[in-house]
PDB file of C-alpha atoms in Angstrom:
ATOM      1  CA  MET A  17      14.511  17.030  46.440  1.00 49.00           C
ATOM      2  CA  LYS A  18      11.076  15.487  46.962  1.00 49.00           C
ATOM      3  CA  LYS A  19       9.624  17.456  44.020  1.00 49.00           C
ATOM      4  CA  TYR A  20      12.596  16.399  41.881  1.00 46.00           C
ATOM      5  CA  LEU A  21      12.039  12.717  42.694  1.00 42.00           C
ATOM      6  CA  ILE A  22       8.332  13.032  41.957  1.00 43.00           C
ATOM      7  CA  ALA A  23       9.138  14.619  38.576  1.00 41.00           C
ATOM      8  CA  ILE A  24      11.603  11.838  37.749  1.00 46.00           C
ATOM      9  CA  GLY A  25       9.054   9.209  38.757  1.00 39.00           C
ATOM     10  CA  PHE A  26       6.375  10.837  36.594  1.00 39.00           C
ATOM     11  CA  MET A  27       8.702  10.940  33.580  1.00 41.00           C
ATOM     12  CA  MET A  28       9.548   7.269  34.060  1.00 40.00           C
ATOM     13  CA  LEU A  29       5.846   6.400  34.283  1.00 35.00           C
ATOM     14  CA  VAL A  30       5.089   8.320  31.078  1.00 35.00           C
ATOM     15  CA  SER A  31       7.983   6.532  29.342  1.00 41.00           C
ATOM     16  CA  ILE A  32       6.726   3.105  30.470  1.00 37.00           C
ATOM     17  CA  ILE A  33       3.177   3.861  29.303  1.00 37.00           C
ATOM     18  CA  SER A  34       4.462   5.201  25.976  1.00 44.00           C
ATOM     19  CA  ASN A  35       6.643   2.146  25.382  1.00 47.00           C
ATOM     20  CA  ALA A  36       3.769  -0.179  26.222  1.00 46.00           C
ATOM     21  CA  SER A  37       1.502   1.730  23.844  1.00 68.00           C
ATOM     22  CA  ASN A  38       4.091   1.569  21.045  1.00 86.00           C
ATOM     23  CA  GLU A  39       4.574  -2.151  21.605  1.00 90.00           C
ATOM     24  CA  ALA A  40       0.832  -2.790  21.491  1.00 92.00           C
ATOM     25  CA  TYR A  41       0.555  -0.791  18.248  1.00 95.00           C
ATOM     26  CA  GLU A  42       3.442  -2.640  16.632  1.00 95.00           C
ATOM     27  CA  ASN A  43       2.088  -6.029  17.681  1.00 94.00           C
ATOM     28  CA  MET A  44      -1.382  -5.252  16.303  1.00 96.00           C
ATOM     29  CA  MET A  45       0.109  -4.008  13.048  1.00 97.00           C
ATOM     30  CA  LYS A  46       2.410  -6.993  12.553  1.00 95.00           C
ATOM     31  CA  LYS A  47      -0.449  -9.401  13.160  1.00 95.00           C
ATOM     32  CA  GLU A  48      -2.787  -7.667  10.717  1.00 97.00           C
ATOM     33  CA  ILE A  49      -0.130  -7.121   8.028  1.00 97.00           C
ATOM     34  CA  HIS A  50       0.455 -10.868   8.081  1.00 95.00           C
ATOM     35  CA  LYS A  51      -3.284 -11.517   7.768  1.00 96.00           C
ATOM     36  CA  LEU A  52      -3.537  -9.087   4.868  1.00 97.00           C
ATOM     37  CA  GLY A  53      -0.708 -10.909   3.123  1.00 95.00           C
ATOM     38  CA  GLU A  54      -2.613 -14.171   3.533  1.00 96.00           C
ATOM     39  CA  ALA A  55      -6.000 -12.778   2.463  1.00 96.00           C
ATOM     40  CA  LYS A  56      -7.718 -14.593  -0.399  1.00 94.00           C
ATOM     41  CA  THR A  57     -11.359 -13.558  -0.460  1.00 93.00           C
ATOM     42  CA  PRO A  58     -13.222 -10.232  -0.364  1.00 92.00           C
ATOM     43  CA  GLU A  59     -14.366 -11.200   3.131  1.00 94.00           C
ATOM     44  CA  ASP A  60     -10.747 -11.584   4.253  1.00 96.00           C
ATOM     45  CA  TYR A  61      -9.874  -8.174   2.859  1.00 97.00           C
ATOM     46  CA  GLN A  62     -12.923  -6.576   4.503  1.00 97.00           C
ATOM     47  CA  LYS A  63     -11.931  -7.929   7.922  1.00 97.00           C
ATOM     48  CA  SER A  64      -8.412  -6.622   7.424  1.00 97.00           C
ATOM     49  CA  ALA A  65      -9.623  -3.211   6.270  1.00 98.00           C
ATOM     50  CA  ASN A  66     -11.893  -2.941   9.301  1.00 98.00           C
ATOM     51  CA  THR A  67      -9.081  -3.823  11.691  1.00 97.00           C
ATOM     52  CA  PHE A  68      -6.641  -1.356  10.160  1.00 98.00           C
ATOM     53  CA  ALA A  69      -9.318   1.343  10.287  1.00 98.00           C
ATOM     54  CA  ARG A  70      -9.761   0.715  14.019  1.00 97.00           C
ATOM     55  CA  ILE A  71      -5.997   0.844  14.568  1.00 97.00           C
ATOM     56  CA  ALA A  72      -5.891   4.131  12.644  1.00 97.00           C
ATOM     57  CA  GLU A  73      -8.568   5.603  14.905  1.00 97.00           C
ATOM     58  CA  MET A  74      -6.465   4.730  17.947  1.00 95.00           C
ATOM     59  CA  ASN A  75      -3.203   6.032  16.434  1.00 96.00           C
ATOM     60  CA  LEU A  76      -3.995   9.316  14.742  1.00 95.00           C
ATOM     61  CA  ASP A  77      -0.342  10.214  14.098  1.00 96.00           C
ATOM     62  CA  GLU A  78       0.489   6.981  12.248  1.00 97.00           C
ATOM     63  CA  TRP A  79       0.033   6.809   8.463  1.00 98.00           C
ATOM     64  CA  LEU A  80       0.542   3.075   8.036  1.00 98.00           C
ATOM     65  CA  PRO A  81      -2.831   1.860   9.395  1.00 98.00           C
ATOM     66  CA  ASP A  82      -4.749   3.996   6.906  1.00 98.00           C
ATOM     67  CA  TYR A  83      -2.315   2.987   4.161  1.00 98.00           C
ATOM     68  CA  TYR A  84      -2.992  -0.707   4.784  1.00 98.00           C
ATOM     69  CA  ALA A  85      -6.740  -0.126   5.109  1.00 98.00           C
ATOM     70  CA  GLY A  86      -6.607   1.540   1.684  1.00 98.00           C
ATOM     71  CA  LEU A  87      -4.576  -1.332   0.278  1.00 98.00           C
ATOM     72  CA  ALA A  88      -7.044  -3.875   1.685  1.00 98.00           C
ATOM     73  CA  TYR A  89      -9.999  -2.086   0.082  1.00 98.00           C
ATOM     74  CA  THR A  90      -8.111  -1.827  -3.216  1.00 98.00           C
ATOM     75  CA  ASN A  91      -7.287  -5.523  -3.284  1.00 97.00           C
ATOM     76  CA  MET A  92     -10.863  -6.348  -2.321  1.00 97.00           C
ATOM     77  CA  ALA A  93     -12.160  -4.260  -5.218  1.00 97.00           C
ATOM     78  CA  PHE A  94      -9.870  -6.064  -7.644  1.00 95.00           C
ATOM     79  CA  LYS A  95     -11.005  -9.434  -6.287  1.00 92.00           C
ATOM     80  CA  THR A  96     -14.736  -8.828  -6.212  1.00 91.00           C
ATOM     81  CA  GLU A  97     -16.850  -9.974  -9.125  1.00 89.00           C
ATOM     82  CA  GLY A  98     -19.514  -7.411  -8.388  1.00 88.00           C
ATOM     83  CA  SER A  99     -20.788  -4.574 -10.540  1.00 94.00           C
ATOM     84  CA  ILE A 100     -18.847  -1.471 -11.503  1.00 96.00           C
ATOM     85  CA  ASP A 101     -20.765   0.446  -8.839  1.00 97.00           C
ATOM     86  CA  GLN A 102     -19.760  -2.092  -6.196  1.00 97.00           C
ATOM     87  CA  LYS A 103     -16.120  -1.876  -7.250  1.00 97.00           C
ATOM     88  CA  ASP A 104     -16.261   1.915  -7.273  1.00 97.00           C
ATOM     89  CA  ALA A 105     -17.667   1.938  -3.737  1.00 97.00           C
ATOM     90  CA  LEU A 106     -14.672  -0.076  -2.546  1.00 98.00           C
ATOM     91  CA  PHE A 107     -12.219   2.108  -4.433  1.00 98.00           C
ATOM     92  CA  SER A 108     -13.908   5.124  -2.843  1.00 98.00           C
ATOM     93  CA  GLN A 109     -13.230   3.671   0.606  1.00 98.00           C
ATOM     94  CA  ALA A 110      -9.636   3.007  -0.412  1.00 98.00           C
ATOM     95  CA  LYS A 111      -9.264   6.631  -1.528  1.00 98.00           C
ATOM     96  CA  LYS A 112     -10.502   7.956   1.805  1.00 98.00           C
ATOM     97  CA  HIS A 113      -7.904   5.976   3.721  1.00 98.00           C
ATOM     98  CA  ALA A 114      -5.124   6.890   1.283  1.00 98.00           C
ATOM     99  CA  GLU A 115      -6.047  10.571   1.667  1.00 98.00           C
ATOM    100  CA  LYS A 116      -5.905  10.256   5.462  1.00 98.00           C
ATOM    101  CA  ALA A 117      -2.491   8.623   5.219  1.00 98.00           C
ATOM    102  CA  ALA A 118      -1.279  11.351   2.852  1.00 98.00           C
ATOM    103  CA  ALA A 119      -2.448  14.055   5.273  1.00 98.00           C
ATOM    104  CA  ILE A 120      -0.273  12.494   7.977  1.00 98.00           C
ATOM    105  CA  SER A 121       2.719  11.805   5.707  1.00 98.00           C
ATOM    106  CA  PRO A 122       2.775  14.131   2.663  1.00 98.00           C
ATOM    107  CA  SER A 123       4.996  13.418  -0.360  1.00 97.00           C
ATOM    108  CA  ASN A 124       5.307   9.767   0.619  1.00 98.00           C
ATOM    109  CA  SER A 125       6.180   7.542  -2.356  1.00 98.00           C
ATOM    110  CA  GLU A 126       4.366   4.535  -0.914  1.00 98.00           C
ATOM    111  CA  ILE A 127       1.127   6.470  -0.409  1.00 98.00           C
ATOM    112  CA  VAL A 128       1.307   8.090  -3.836  1.00 98.00           C
ATOM    113  CA  ALA A 129       1.905   4.667  -5.417  1.00 98.00           C
ATOM    114  CA  LEU A 130      -1.173   3.359  -3.587  1.00 98.00           C
ATOM    115  CA  GLN A 131      -3.215   6.285  -4.884  1.00 98.00           C
ATOM    116  CA  GLY A 132      -2.109   5.414  -8.409  1.00 98.00           C
ATOM    117  CA  TYR A 133      -3.003   1.769  -7.790  1.00 98.00           C
ATOM    118  CA  ILE A 134      -6.506   2.813  -6.696  1.00 98.00           C
ATOM    119  CA  THR A 135      -6.970   4.926  -9.817  1.00 98.00           C
ATOM    120  CA  LEU A 136      -5.691   2.050 -11.947  1.00 97.00           C
ATOM    121  CA  GLY A 137      -8.398  -0.079 -10.346  1.00 97.00           C
ATOM    122  CA  GLU A 138     -11.060   2.468 -11.215  1.00 98.00           C
ATOM    123  CA  LEU A 139      -9.816   2.478 -14.796  1.00 97.00           C
ATOM    124  CA  SER A 140      -9.803  -1.314 -15.011  1.00 95.00           C
ATOM    125  CA  ALA A 141     -13.382  -1.473 -13.727  1.00 96.00           C
ATOM    126  CA  ASP A 142     -14.587   0.279 -16.885  1.00 96.00           C
ATOM    127  CA  PRO A 143     -11.682   0.736 -19.337  1.00 94.00           C
ATOM    128  CA  ASN A 144     -13.845   1.571 -22.347  1.00 93.00           C
ATOM    129  CA  SER A 145     -15.327   4.700 -20.830  1.00 96.00           C
ATOM    130  CA  ARG A 146     -12.520   5.640 -18.424  1.00 96.00           C
ATOM    131  CA  GLY A 147      -9.373   4.854 -20.355  1.00 93.00           C
ATOM    132  CA  GLN A 148      -8.980   8.224 -22.017  1.00 94.00           C
ATOM    133  CA  SER A 149      -9.571  10.268 -18.864  1.00 96.00           C
ATOM    134  CA  LEU A 150      -7.854   8.102 -16.251  1.00 97.00           C
ATOM    135  CA  SER A 151      -4.840   6.693 -18.126  1.00 96.00           C
ATOM    136  CA  PRO A 152      -2.905   9.995 -17.965  1.00 97.00           C
ATOM    137  CA  VAL A 153      -3.768  10.349 -14.266  1.00 98.00           C
ATOM    138  CA  VAL A 154      -2.461   6.853 -13.503  1.00 98.00           C
ATOM    139  CA  MET A 155       0.779   7.437 -15.428  1.00 97.00           C
ATOM    140  CA  GLN A 156       1.308  10.803 -13.758  1.00 98.00           C
ATOM    141  CA  THR A 157       0.675   9.414 -10.283  1.00 98.00           C
ATOM    142  CA  PHE A 158       3.037   6.473 -10.692  1.00 98.00           C
ATOM    143  CA  GLY A 159       5.605   8.853 -12.175  1.00 98.00           C
ATOM    144  CA  LYS A 160       5.317  11.061  -9.099  1.00 98.00           C
ATOM    145  CA  ALA A 161       5.741   8.045  -6.796  1.00 98.00           C
ATOM    146  CA  ILE A 162       8.916   7.057  -8.646  1.00 98.00           C
ATOM    147  CA  ASP A 163      10.274  10.605  -8.539  1.00 98.00           C
ATOM    148  CA  LEU A 164       9.709  10.691  -4.779  1.00 98.00           C
ATOM    149  CA  ASN A 165      11.661   7.462  -4.314  1.00 98.00           C
ATOM    150  CA  ARG A 166      13.418   5.741  -7.202  1.00 97.00           C
ATOM    151  CA  GLN A 167      14.179   2.805  -4.913  1.00 97.00           C
ATOM    152  CA  ASN A 168      10.495   2.022  -4.359  1.00 98.00           C
ATOM    153  CA  PRO A 169       9.884  -1.320  -6.120  1.00 98.00           C
ATOM    154  CA  ARG A 170       6.089  -1.030  -5.827  1.00 98.00           C
ATOM    155  CA  ALA A 171       6.010   2.280  -7.690  1.00 98.00           C
ATOM    156  CA  ILE A 172       8.122   0.860 -10.514  1.00 98.00           C
ATOM    157  CA  PHE A 173       6.208  -2.420 -10.692  1.00 98.00           C
ATOM    158  CA  LEU A 174       2.868  -0.638 -10.834  1.00 98.00           C
ATOM    159  CA  MET A 175       4.178   1.654 -13.562  1.00 98.00           C
ATOM    160  CA  ALA A 176       5.267  -1.484 -15.455  1.00 97.00           C
ATOM    161  CA  GLN A 177       1.722  -2.861 -15.233  1.00 95.00           C
ATOM    162  CA  MET A 178       0.361   0.347 -16.694  1.00 96.00           C
ATOM    163  CA  GLU A 179       3.005   0.439 -19.439  1.00 96.00           C
ATOM    164  CA  TYR A 180       2.193  -3.163 -20.362  1.00 96.00           C
ATOM    165  CA  GLY A 181      -1.510  -2.402 -20.652  1.00 92.00           C
ATOM    166  CA  MET A 182      -0.823   0.678 -22.747  1.00 93.00           C
ATOM    167  CA  ALA A 183       1.491  -1.276 -25.055  1.00 94.00           C
ATOM    168  CA  GLN A 184      -1.177  -3.932 -25.580  1.00 91.00           C
ATOM    169  CA  PHE A 185      -3.826  -1.309 -26.282  1.00 88.00           C
ATOM    170  CA  PHE A 186      -1.705   0.440 -28.902  1.00 90.00           C
ATOM    171  CA  GLY A 187      -0.340  -2.781 -30.403  1.00 92.00           C
ATOM    172  CA  GLN A 188       3.217  -2.064 -29.291  1.00 94.00           C
ATOM    173  CA  GLY A 189       5.907  -4.344 -27.910  1.00 93.00           C
ATOM    174  CA  PRO A 190       6.233  -4.941 -24.140  1.00 94.00           C
ATOM    175  CA  GLU A 191       9.960  -4.172 -23.972  1.00 96.00           C
ATOM    176  CA  LYS A 192       9.639  -1.022 -21.848  1.00 96.00           C
ATOM    177  CA  ALA A 193       7.203  -2.623 -19.433  1.00 97.00           C
ATOM    178  CA  CYS A 194       9.299  -5.765 -19.097  1.00 97.00           C
ATOM    179  CA  GLY A 195      12.426  -3.702 -18.494  1.00 97.00           C
ATOM    180  CA  LEU A 196      10.642  -1.957 -15.641  1.00 97.00           C
ATOM    181  CA  ILE A 197       9.586  -5.331 -14.253  1.00 97.00           C
ATOM    182  CA  ASP A 198      13.204  -6.477 -14.172  1.00 97.00           C
ATOM    183  CA  ALA A 199      14.195  -3.248 -12.436  1.00 97.00           C
ATOM    184  CA  SER A 200      11.430  -3.660  -9.851  1.00 98.00           C
ATOM    185  CA  ILE A 201      12.422  -7.254  -9.082  1.00 97.00           C
ATOM    186  CA  GLN A 202      16.000  -6.156  -8.442  1.00 97.00           C
ATOM    187  CA  LEU A 203      14.694  -3.535  -6.030  1.00 97.00           C
ATOM    188  CA  PHE A 204      12.371  -6.055  -4.355  1.00 97.00           C
ATOM    189  CA  GLU A 205      15.361  -8.320  -3.778  1.00 96.00           C
ATOM    190  CA  LYS A 206      17.409  -5.424  -2.423  1.00 95.00           C
ATOM    191  CA  GLU A 207      14.536  -4.467  -0.147  1.00 94.00           C
ATOM    192  CA  ALA A 208      14.235  -8.037   1.148  1.00 92.00           C
ATOM    193  CA  SER A 209      17.971  -8.225   1.881  1.00 89.00           C
ATOM    194  CA  GLN A 210      17.861  -5.013   3.898  1.00 87.00           C
ATOM    195  CA  ALA A 211      14.458  -5.328   5.568  1.00 76.00           C
ATOM    196  CA  ASN A 212      14.097  -5.995   9.241  1.00 77.00           C
ATOM    197  CA  GLU A 213      11.682  -8.868   9.889  1.00 70.00           C
ATOM    198  CA  GLU A 214       9.936  -6.599  12.379  1.00 73.00           C
ATOM    199  CA  THR A 215       9.324  -3.821   9.854  1.00 86.00           C
ATOM    200  CA  LEU A 216       5.849  -2.398   9.433  1.00 95.00           C
ATOM    201  CA  ALA A 217       6.783  -0.714   6.159  1.00 95.00           C
ATOM    202  CA  PRO A 218       5.204  -1.971   2.910  1.00 96.00           C
ATOM    203  CA  THR A 219       7.015  -4.916   1.321  1.00 95.00           C
ATOM    204  CA  TRP A 220       4.228  -6.344  -0.870  1.00 97.00           C
ATOM    205  CA  GLY A 221       4.367  -6.773  -4.628  1.00 96.00           C
ATOM    206  CA  LYS A 222       7.258  -9.107  -5.407  1.00 96.00           C
ATOM    207  CA  GLU A 223       5.063 -12.131  -6.191  1.00 96.00           C
ATOM    208  CA  MET A 224       2.975 -10.008  -8.554  1.00 95.00           C
ATOM    209  CA  ALA A 225       6.126  -8.766 -10.274  1.00 97.00           C
ATOM    210  CA  LEU A 226       7.440 -12.301 -10.690  1.00 97.00           C
ATOM    211  CA  LYS A 227       4.160 -13.396 -12.285  1.00 96.00           C
ATOM    212  CA  MET A 228       4.390 -10.542 -14.722  1.00 95.00           C
ATOM    213  CA  LYS A 229       7.992 -11.421 -15.488  1.00 95.00           C
ATOM    214  CA  GLY A 230       6.707 -14.869 -16.463  1.00 95.00           C
ATOM    215  CA  ILE A 231       4.362 -13.216 -18.928  1.00 93.00           C
ATOM    216  CA  CYS A 232       7.252 -11.198 -20.349  1.00 93.00           C
ATOM    217  CA  GLU A 233       9.255 -14.390 -20.878  1.00 90.00           C
ATOM    218  CA  GLN A 234       6.524 -16.187 -22.835  1.00 86.00           C
TER     219      GLN A 234
END
């Protein structure tokens, strides 16, 4: 009986420690996701990326910290006014975190969409020399993200961005891109209506989609 009680007590202790650890992780993530959403400058994004990287190191089985670190580096690269080499260095950091997230959670639409977003950034840093080689990769990656989850508004919105750029380049109308924007906004609204306020899952992108819808309506 004594051994049984000791075993029960040990299991309860492990459960308490595990719950406390999970709560600490969730609290750190919620706080930093909010900060990332409020980030404005490259410095803000760098701080966020650093924090998510530290969280990832402490939670090796969780894909979200590396996902958000990759997103922070990607947004920082888009925001910076530095050279192509400086942008590429940031996109390289973003890739590393996206690859770590993908190793933890393979065939994840959100991670694949982020990988496409990173490649789109590399293309946009030097479109004249990279357009021909990277455009098919971007389209293929966003297509894969959509195939993995057709309810993922970020995958569809990002594909719309690419379609819009391609239409402009080839002197075509934006109808396909704008149709995808409308579809993504509907999914963003559905996501918002179903999302738990405590969720750690990605929910970003709606404001960007709405801005692009404004362009479509001009």
